[in-house]
Coordinates of C-alpha atoms in Angstrom, one line a residue:
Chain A
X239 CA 67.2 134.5 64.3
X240 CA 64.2 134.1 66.4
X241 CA 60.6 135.3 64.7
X242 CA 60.0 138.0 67.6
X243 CA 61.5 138.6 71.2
X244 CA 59.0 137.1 73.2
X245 CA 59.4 133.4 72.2
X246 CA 62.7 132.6 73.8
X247 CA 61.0 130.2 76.1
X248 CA 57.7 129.0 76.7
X249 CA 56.7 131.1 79.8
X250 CA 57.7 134.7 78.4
X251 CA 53.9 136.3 77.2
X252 CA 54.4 138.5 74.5
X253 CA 52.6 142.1 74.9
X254 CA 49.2 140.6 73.0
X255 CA 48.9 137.8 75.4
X256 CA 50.3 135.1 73.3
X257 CA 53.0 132.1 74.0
X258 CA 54.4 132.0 70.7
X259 CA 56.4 128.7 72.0
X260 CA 53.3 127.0 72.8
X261 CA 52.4 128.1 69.8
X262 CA 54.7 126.9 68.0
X263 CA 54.2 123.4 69.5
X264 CA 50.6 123.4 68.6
X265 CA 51.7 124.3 64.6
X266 CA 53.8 120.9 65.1
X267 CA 50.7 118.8 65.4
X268 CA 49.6 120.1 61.8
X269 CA 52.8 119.2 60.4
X270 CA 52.3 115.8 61.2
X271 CA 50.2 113.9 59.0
X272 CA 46.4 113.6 59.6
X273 CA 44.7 111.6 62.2
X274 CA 41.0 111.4 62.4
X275 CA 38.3 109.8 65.2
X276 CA 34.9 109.3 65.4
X277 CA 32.5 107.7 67.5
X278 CA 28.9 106.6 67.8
X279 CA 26.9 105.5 70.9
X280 CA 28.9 102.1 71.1
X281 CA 32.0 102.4 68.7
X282 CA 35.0 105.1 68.6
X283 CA 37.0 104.3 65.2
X284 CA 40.6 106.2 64.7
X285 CA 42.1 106.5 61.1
X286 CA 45.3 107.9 60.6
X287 CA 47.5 108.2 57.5
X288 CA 50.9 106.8 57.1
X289 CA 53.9 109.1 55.8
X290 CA 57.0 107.8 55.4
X291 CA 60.0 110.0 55.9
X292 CA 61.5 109.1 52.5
X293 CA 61.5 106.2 49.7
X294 CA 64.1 104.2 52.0
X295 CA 62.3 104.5 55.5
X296 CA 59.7 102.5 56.8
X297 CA 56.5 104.9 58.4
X298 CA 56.0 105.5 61.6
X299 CA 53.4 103.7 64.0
X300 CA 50.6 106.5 64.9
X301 CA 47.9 104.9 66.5
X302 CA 48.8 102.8 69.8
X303 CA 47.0 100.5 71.8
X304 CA 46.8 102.0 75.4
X305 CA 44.8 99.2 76.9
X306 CA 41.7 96.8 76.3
X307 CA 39.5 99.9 76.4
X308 CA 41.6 103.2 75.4
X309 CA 43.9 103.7 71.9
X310 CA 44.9 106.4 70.7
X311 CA 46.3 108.1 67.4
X312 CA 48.8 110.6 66.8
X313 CA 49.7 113.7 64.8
X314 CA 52.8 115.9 65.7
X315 CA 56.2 114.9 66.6
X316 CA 55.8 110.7 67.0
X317 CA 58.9 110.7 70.0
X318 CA 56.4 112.8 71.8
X319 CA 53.9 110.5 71.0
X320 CA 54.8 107.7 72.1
X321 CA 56.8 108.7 75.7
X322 CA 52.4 110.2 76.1
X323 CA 51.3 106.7 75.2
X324 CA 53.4 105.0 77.8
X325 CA 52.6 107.1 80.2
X326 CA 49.1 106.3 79.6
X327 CA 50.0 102.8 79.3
X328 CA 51.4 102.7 83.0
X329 CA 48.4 104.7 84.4
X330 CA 45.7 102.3 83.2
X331 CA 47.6 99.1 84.2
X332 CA 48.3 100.7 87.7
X333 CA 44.6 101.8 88.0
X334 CA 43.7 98.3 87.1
X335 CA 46.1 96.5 89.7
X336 CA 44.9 99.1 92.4
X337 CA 40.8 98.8 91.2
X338 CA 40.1 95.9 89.4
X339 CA 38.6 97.8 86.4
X340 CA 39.4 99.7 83.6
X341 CA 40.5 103.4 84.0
X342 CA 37.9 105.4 83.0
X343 CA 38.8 107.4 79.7
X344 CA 37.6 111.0 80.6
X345 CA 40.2 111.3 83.9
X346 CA 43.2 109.7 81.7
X347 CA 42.5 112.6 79.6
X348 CA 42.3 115.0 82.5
X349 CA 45.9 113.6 84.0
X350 CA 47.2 113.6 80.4
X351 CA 46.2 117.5 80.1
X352 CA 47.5 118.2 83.4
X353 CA 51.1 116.8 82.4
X354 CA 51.2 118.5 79.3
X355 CA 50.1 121.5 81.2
X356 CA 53.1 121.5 83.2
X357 CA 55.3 121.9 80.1
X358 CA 53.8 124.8 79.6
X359 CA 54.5 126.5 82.9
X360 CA 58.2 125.5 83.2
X361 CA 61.1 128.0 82.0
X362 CA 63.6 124.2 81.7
X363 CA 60.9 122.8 79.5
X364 CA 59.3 122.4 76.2
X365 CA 55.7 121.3 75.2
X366 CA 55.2 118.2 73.4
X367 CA 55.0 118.5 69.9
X368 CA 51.8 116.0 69.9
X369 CA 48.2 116.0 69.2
X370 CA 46.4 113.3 70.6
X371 CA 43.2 111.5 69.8
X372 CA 42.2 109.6 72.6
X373 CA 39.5 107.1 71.9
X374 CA 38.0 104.9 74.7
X375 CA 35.3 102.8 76.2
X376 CA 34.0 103.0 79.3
X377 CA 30.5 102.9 81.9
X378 CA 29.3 106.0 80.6
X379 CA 29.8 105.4 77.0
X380 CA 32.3 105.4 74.3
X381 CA 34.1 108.6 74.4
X382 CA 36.7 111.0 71.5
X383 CA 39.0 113.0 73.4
X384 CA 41.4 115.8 71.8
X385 CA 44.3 116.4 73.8
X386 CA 46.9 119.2 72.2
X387 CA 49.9 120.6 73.5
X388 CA 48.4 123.4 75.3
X389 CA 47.3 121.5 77.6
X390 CA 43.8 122.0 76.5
X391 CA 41.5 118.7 75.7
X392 CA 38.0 118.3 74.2
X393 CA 35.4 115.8 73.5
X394 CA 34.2 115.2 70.2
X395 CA 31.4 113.7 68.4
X396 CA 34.4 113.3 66.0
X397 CA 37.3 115.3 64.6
X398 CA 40.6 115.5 62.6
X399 CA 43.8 116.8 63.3
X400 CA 47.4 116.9 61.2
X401 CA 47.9 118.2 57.7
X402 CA 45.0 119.0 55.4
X403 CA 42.8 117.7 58.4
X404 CA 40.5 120.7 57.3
X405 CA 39.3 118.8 54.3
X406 CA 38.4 115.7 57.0
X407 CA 36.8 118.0 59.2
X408 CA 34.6 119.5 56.4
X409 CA 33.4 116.0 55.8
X410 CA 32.6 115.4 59.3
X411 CA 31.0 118.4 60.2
X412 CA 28.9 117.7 57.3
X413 CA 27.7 114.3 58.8
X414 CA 28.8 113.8 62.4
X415 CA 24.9 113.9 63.3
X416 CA 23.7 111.0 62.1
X417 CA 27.2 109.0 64.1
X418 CA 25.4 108.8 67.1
X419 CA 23.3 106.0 65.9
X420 CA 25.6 104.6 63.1
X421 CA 26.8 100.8 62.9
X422 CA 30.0 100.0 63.6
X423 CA 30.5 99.5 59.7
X424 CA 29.2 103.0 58.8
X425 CA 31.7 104.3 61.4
X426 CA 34.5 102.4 59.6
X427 CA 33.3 104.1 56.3
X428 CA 33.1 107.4 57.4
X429 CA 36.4 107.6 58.7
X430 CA 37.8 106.2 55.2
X431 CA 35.7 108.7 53.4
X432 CA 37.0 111.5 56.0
X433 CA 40.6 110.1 55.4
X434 CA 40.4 110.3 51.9
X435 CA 39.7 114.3 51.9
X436 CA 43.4 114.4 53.1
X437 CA 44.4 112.7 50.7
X438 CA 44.5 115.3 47.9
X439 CA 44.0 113.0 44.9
X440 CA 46.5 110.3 46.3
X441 CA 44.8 107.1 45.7
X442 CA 43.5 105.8 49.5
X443 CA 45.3 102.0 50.1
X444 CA 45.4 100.1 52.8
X445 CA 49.3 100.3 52.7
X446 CA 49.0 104.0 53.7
X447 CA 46.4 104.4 55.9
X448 CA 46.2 102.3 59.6
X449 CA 42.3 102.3 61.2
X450 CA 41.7 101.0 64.4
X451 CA 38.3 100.4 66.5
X452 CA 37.2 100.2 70.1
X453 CA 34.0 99.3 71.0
X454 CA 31.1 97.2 73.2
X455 CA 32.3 93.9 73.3
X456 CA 35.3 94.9 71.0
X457 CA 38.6 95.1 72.8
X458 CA 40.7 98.3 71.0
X459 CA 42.8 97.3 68.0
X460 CA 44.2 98.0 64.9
X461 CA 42.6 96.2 62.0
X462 CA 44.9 94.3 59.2
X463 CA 46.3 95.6 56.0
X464 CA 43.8 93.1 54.8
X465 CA 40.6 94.0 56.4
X466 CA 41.3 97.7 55.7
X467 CA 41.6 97.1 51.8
X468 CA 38.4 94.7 51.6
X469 CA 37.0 97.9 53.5
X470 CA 38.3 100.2 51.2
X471 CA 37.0 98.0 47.8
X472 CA 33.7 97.6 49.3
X473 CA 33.0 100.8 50.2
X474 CA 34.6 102.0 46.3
X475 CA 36.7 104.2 47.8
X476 CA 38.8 105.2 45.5
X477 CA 40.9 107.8 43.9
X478 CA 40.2 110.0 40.9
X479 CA 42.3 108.3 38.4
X480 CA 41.4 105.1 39.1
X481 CA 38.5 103.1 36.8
X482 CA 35.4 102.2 38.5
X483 CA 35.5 99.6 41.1
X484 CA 35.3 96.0 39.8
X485 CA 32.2 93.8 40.6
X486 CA 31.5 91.7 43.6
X487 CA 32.4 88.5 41.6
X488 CA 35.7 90.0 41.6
X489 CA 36.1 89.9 45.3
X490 CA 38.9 87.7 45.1
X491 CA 41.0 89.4 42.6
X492 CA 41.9 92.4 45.4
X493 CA 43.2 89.9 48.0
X494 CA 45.1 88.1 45.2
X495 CA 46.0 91.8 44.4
X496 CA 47.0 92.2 48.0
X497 CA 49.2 89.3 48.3
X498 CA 51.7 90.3 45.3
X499 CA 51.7 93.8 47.1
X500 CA 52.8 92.3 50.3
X501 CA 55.9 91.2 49.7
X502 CA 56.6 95.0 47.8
X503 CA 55.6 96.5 51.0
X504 CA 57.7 94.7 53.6
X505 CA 60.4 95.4 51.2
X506 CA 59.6 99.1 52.1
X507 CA 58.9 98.4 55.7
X508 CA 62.2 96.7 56.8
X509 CA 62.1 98.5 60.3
X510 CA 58.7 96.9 61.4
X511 CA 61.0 93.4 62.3
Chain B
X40 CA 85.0 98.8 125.3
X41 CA 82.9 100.6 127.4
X42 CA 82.1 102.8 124.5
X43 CA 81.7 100.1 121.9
X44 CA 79.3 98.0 124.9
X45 CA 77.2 101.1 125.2
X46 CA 77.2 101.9 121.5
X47 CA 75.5 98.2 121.2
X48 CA 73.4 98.8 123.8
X49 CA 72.1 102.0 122.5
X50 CA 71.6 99.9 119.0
X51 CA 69.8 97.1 120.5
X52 CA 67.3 100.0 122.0
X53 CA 66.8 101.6 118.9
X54 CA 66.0 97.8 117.3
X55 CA 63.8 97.0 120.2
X56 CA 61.9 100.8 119.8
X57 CA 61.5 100.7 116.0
X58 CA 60.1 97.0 116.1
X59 CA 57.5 98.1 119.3
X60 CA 56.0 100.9 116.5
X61 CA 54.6 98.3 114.6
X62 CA 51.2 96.3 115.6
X63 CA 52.2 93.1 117.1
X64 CA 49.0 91.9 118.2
X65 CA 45.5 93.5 118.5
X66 CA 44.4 95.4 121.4
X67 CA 40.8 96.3 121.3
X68 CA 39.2 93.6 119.2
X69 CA 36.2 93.0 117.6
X70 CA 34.9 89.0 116.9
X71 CA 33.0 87.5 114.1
X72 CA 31.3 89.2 111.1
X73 CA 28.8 87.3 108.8
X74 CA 27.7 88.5 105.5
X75 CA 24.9 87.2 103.1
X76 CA 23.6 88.0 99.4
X77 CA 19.9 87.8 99.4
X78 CA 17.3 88.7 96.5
X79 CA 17.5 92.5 96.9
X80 CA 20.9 92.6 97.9
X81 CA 23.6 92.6 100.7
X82 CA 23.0 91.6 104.3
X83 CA 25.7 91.6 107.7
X84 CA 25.1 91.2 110.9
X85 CA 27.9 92.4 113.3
X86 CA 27.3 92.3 117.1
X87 CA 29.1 95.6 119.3
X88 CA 31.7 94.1 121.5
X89 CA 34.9 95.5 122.1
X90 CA 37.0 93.0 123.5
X91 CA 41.0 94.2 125.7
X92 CA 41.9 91.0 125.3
X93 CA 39.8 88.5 126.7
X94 CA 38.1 91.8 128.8
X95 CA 34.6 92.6 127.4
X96 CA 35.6 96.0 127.7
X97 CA 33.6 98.1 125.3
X98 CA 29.8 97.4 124.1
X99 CA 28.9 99.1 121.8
X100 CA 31.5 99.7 118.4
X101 CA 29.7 100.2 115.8
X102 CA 31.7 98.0 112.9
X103 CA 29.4 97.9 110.1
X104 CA 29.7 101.2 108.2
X105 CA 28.6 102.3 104.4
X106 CA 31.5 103.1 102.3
X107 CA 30.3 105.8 99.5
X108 CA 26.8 104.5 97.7
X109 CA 27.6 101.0 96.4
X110 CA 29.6 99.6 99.5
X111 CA 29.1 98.5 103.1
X112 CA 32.2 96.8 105.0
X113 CA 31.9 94.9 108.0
X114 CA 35.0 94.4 110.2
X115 CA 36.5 92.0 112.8
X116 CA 39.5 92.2 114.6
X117 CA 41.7 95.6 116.2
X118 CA 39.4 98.4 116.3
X119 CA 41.7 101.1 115.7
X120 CA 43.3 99.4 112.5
X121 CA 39.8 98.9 111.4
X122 CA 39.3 103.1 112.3
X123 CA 42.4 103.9 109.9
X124 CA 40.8 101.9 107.1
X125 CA 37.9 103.9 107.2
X126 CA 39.7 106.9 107.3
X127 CA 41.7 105.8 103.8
X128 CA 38.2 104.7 102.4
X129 CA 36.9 108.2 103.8
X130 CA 39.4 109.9 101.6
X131 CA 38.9 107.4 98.6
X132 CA 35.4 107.9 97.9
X133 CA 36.1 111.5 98.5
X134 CA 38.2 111.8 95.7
X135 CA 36.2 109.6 93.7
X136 CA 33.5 112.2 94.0
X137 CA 35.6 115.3 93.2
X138 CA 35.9 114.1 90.0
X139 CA 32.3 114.7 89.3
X140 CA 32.3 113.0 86.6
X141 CA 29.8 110.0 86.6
X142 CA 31.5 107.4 87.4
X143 CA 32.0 106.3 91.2
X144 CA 33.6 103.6 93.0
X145 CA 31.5 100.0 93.0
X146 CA 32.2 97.5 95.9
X147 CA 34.5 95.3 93.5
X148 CA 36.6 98.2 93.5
X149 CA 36.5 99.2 97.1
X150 CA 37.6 94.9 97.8
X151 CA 40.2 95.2 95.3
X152 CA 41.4 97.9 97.1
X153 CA 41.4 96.6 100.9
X154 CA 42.9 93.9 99.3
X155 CA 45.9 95.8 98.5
X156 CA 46.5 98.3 101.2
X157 CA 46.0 94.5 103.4
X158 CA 48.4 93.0 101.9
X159 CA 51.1 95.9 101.0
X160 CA 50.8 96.5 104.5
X161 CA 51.6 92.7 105.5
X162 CA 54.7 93.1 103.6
X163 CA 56.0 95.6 105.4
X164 CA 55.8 93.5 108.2
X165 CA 53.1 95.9 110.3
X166 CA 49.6 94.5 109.2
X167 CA 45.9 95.5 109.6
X168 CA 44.9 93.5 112.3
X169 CA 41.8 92.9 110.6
X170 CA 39.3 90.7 108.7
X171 CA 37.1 92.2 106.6
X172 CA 33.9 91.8 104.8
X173 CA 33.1 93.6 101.8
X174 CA 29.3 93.9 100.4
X175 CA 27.9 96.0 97.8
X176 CA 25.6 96.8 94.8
X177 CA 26.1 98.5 92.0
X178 CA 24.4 98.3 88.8
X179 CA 22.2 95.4 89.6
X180 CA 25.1 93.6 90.5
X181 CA 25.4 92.0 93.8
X182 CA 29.4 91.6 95.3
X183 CA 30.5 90.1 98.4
X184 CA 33.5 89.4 99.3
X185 CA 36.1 89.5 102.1
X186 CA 40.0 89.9 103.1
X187 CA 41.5 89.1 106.2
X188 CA 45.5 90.9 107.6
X189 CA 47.7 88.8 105.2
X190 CA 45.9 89.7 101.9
X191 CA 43.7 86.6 101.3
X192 CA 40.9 87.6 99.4
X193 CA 38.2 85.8 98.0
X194 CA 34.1 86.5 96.7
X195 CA 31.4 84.5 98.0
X196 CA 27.7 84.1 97.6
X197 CA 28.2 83.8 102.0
X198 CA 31.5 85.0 103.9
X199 CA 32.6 84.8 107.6
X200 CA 35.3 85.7 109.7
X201 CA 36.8 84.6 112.5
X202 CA 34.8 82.1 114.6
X203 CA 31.9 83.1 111.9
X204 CA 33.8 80.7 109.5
X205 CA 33.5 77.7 112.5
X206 CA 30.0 77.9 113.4
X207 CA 28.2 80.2 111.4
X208 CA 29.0 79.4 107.6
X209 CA 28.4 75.4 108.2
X210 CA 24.6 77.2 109.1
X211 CA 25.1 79.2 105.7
X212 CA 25.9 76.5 103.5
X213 CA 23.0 74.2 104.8
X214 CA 20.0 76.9 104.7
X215 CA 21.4 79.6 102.4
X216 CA 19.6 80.2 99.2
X217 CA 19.8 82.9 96.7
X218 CA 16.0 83.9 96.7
X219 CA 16.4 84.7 100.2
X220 CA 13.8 87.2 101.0
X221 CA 14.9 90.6 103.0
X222 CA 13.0 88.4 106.5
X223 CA 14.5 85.2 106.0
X224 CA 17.4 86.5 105.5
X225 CA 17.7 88.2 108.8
X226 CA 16.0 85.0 110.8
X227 CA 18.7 82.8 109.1
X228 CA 21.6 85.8 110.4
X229 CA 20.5 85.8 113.6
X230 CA 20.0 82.0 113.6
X231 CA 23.7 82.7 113.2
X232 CA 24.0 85.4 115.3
X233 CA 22.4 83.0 118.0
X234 CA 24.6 80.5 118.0
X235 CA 28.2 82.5 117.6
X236 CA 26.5 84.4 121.3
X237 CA 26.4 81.0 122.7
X238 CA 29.5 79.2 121.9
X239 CA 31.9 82.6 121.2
X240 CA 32.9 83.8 124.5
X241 CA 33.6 87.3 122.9
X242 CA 30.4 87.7 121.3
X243 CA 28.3 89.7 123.6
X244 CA 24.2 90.5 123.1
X245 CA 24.1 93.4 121.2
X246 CA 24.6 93.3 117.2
X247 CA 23.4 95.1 114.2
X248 CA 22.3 94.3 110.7
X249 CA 22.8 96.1 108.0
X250 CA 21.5 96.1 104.6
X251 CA 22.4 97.2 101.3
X252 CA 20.3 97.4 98.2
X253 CA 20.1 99.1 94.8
X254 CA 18.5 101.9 97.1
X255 CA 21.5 102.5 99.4
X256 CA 22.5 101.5 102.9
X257 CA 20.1 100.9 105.8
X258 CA 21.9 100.0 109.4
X259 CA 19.6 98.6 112.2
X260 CA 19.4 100.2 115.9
X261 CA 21.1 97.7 118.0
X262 CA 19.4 94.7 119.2
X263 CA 19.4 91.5 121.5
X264 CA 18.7 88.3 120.6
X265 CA 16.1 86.3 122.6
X266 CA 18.2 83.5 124.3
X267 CA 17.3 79.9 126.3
X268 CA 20.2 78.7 128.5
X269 CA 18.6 76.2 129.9
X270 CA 19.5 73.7 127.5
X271 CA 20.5 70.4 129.2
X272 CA 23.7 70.7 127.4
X273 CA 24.3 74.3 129.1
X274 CA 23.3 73.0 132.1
X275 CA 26.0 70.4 132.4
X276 CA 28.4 71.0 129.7
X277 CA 30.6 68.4 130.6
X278 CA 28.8 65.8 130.2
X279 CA 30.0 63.8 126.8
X280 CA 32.8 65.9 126.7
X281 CA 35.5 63.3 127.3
X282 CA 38.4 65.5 128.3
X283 CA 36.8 68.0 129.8
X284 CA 36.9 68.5 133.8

């Protein structure tokens, strides 16, 4: 029934100095589907892709909006998720009724890694199943945070996490030098690009990938379907099996595109109302 | 009965002895405190009385103190509230710094935060006896503000309190400037200064200035004031003063 003896519960080491059930709960986050960040001087950008369950089901939302400054995407179990963004939710607004000013991002993080350490100490309690990419703004710079379910966190120049995040994190480590200094628009490409090496072939569309940004003078949010597939055609993004992209004359012809999707998509989506 | 009469006795006590361990009015006090921005920064001028009610009992409380790097916080009012606030602000900044992580507290957030101990403490009926003045720099940015026992909080390019707001700020709003330079600044304070001395009967010849710049916080040594009483009016105050006897 169980793999081994020593993962009953998630304080029992086994004999080589693991903790097969936090373990376990770190193979969760790269079941989930893939989440990437990256981040320049001024700018964090998050990507993640949207799986849905089945043919029937809406997807799930993986990249919340924490506050003006902080948003952060998902990849793991998204109940977890989410019960992680509120709390975060509740400690910047409590930091900003108490201070006047936004929370900085690196001690969310730390309080964030302390509470998921806890789960891992505790015989009556699980991990969360959730890896988090925390992205955030604030007097010493725009910041990418990794939080897993360890209880471990990291800052990154930019990184990937979920399935076939390897393929992102190729791309990036191929390129995350020049991010320091990149535009805000180069940022948005790069995690498109990055996104599309999970892909496997799948063409990229906006109706399955969500990209948000956070950035100087740029309160934290999640761009429109829209936005995101004017992105995508003007970068060419696009799959294998698909022709080469049209010409700029023919800017148009995606939106009207776009708009005789929409109406096939909220038909798919009938749990976003 | 008797029981019942001594079981309401004993209640009323209680009442009486939980009520008593709140602060119903100030014992040692402190009187005005004015602050100024100026080009460089933050200026206050406190002077060092201690007043047991209308005793001048103590002379010299010190009640302009740095808070961290960015802040400096003048206080009126009971000394010993004004004592416990320092100690919360002690422990603030300390754990501000254990983080060690860059970022520290500015004086916007060291008024926000007076500004709700002040008034979480007003609602539970047992306030800071306290006004309180709240200076600072950070980043280029110069912050004053102040917020007196019930919460009332507001930023200013001048602030006063107590009979500060009478007869000093009327001074303030005629002369101040904002290219103030460090001297005038302090010769338009004790200008101030001068007059709260002569017309505040708790305000005794000894003060302080302080200021705070980009550089950090500088408090003077004490000090008097040179002072003229024989002004005609100080002579014979009654004269003009229809009322008066």
């Amino acid at each position: 029934m169980f793999r081994n003896q020593y993962d009953t519960d998630v304080t029992t080491w086994s004999p080589q100095g693991r903790l097969f059930q936090v373990e376990y709960a770190m193979e969760a986050v790269k079941q989930g589907s893939a989440a990437i960040g990256l981040r320049s001087k001024s700018h964090v950008v998050l990507a993640s892709v949207n799986k849905a369950q089945s043919e029937l089901s809406s997807h799930q939302k993986k990249i919340f909006k924490v506050d003006d400054h902080i948003g952060v995407a998902i990849a793991g179990l998204t109940a977890d998720g989410r019960v992680l963004s509120r709390y975060m939710r509740s400690e910047c607004i409590n930091y900003t009724y108490t201070y006047d000013s936004p929370l900085p991002v690196g001690r969310l993080v730390v309080q964030l890694a302390d509470k998921a350490q806890v789960c891992t100490q505790r015989s009556w309690k699980r991990p969360y199943g959730v890896g988090l990419l925390v992205a955030g703004l604030d007097e010493s710079g725009a910041h990418l945070y990794y939080n897993c379910p360890s209880g471990n966190y990291f800052e990154y120049q930019a990184f990937a996490i979920g399935s076939r995040s390897q393929a992102a994190k190729t791309y990036l480590e191929r390129r995350f030098e020049s991010f320091v200094s990149s535009s805000r628009e180069d940022l948005l490409k790069d995690a498109l690009f990055a996104l599309r090496e999970t892909l496997q072939g799948e063409k990229l569309k906006s109706s399955i990938c969500t990209v948000s940004v956070v950035g100087v003078a740029e309160a934290f949010h999640i761009l429109d379907n829209e936005t995101v597939q004017s992105l995508i055609d003007a970068f060419e993004i696009v799959g294998e099996e698909v022709h080469p992209a049209t010409e700029e004359g023919d800017a148009s012809e995606p939106a009207a595109d776009q708009g005789a999707l929409a109406p096939a998509d909220e038909g798919a989506a009938p749990m976003d109302i | 009965m008797n029981l019942v009469d001594s079981n309401q006795a004993q209640n009323n006590l209680m009442v009486s002895e939980a009520a008593s361990e709140r602060t119903l009015y100030p014992y040692v006090t402190g009187t005005s405190v004015i602050g100024i921005k100026y080009k460089d920064g933050i200026l206050m001028a406190a002077d060092m009385g201690g007043s047991y009610g209308s005793t001048l009992r103590y002379k010299s409380v010190e009640r302009l103190k740095s808070i961290g790097k960015h802040s400096l916080l003048g206080a009126s009012g009971e000394i010993s509230d004004f004592q416990e606030i320092l100690r919360n602000l002690d422990e603030l900044i300390l754990y501000d710094n254990m983080w060690d992580d860059g970022n520290s507290m500015g004086p916007k957030e060291v008024h926000n935060y007076l500004t709700r101990m002040m008034y979480n403490r007003r609602n539970k009926f047992n306030p800071l006896w306290n006004s309180l003045v709240l200076g600072g720099v950070k980043n280029g940015q110069k912050y004053l503000g102040t917020v007196n026992m019930i919460g009332v909080h507001f930023e200013d390019d001048h602030v006063a309190t107590g009979f500060g707001n009478h007869l000093a700020r009327p001074i303030l709003r005629d002369e101040w400037h904002a290219n103030l330079s460090f001297e005038d600044g302090v010769k338009l304070l004790e200008k101030c200064m001068r007059v709260l001395l002569y017309r505040d009967r708790s305000a005794i010849n000894k003060l302080q200035i302080a200021k705070i710049t980009e550089e950090g916080v500088t408090i003077s040594q004490p000090y008097a004031l040179k002072t003229f009483w024989n002004f005609a009016a100080f002579q014979n105050p009654t004269v003009g003063a229809e009322g008066s006897w």
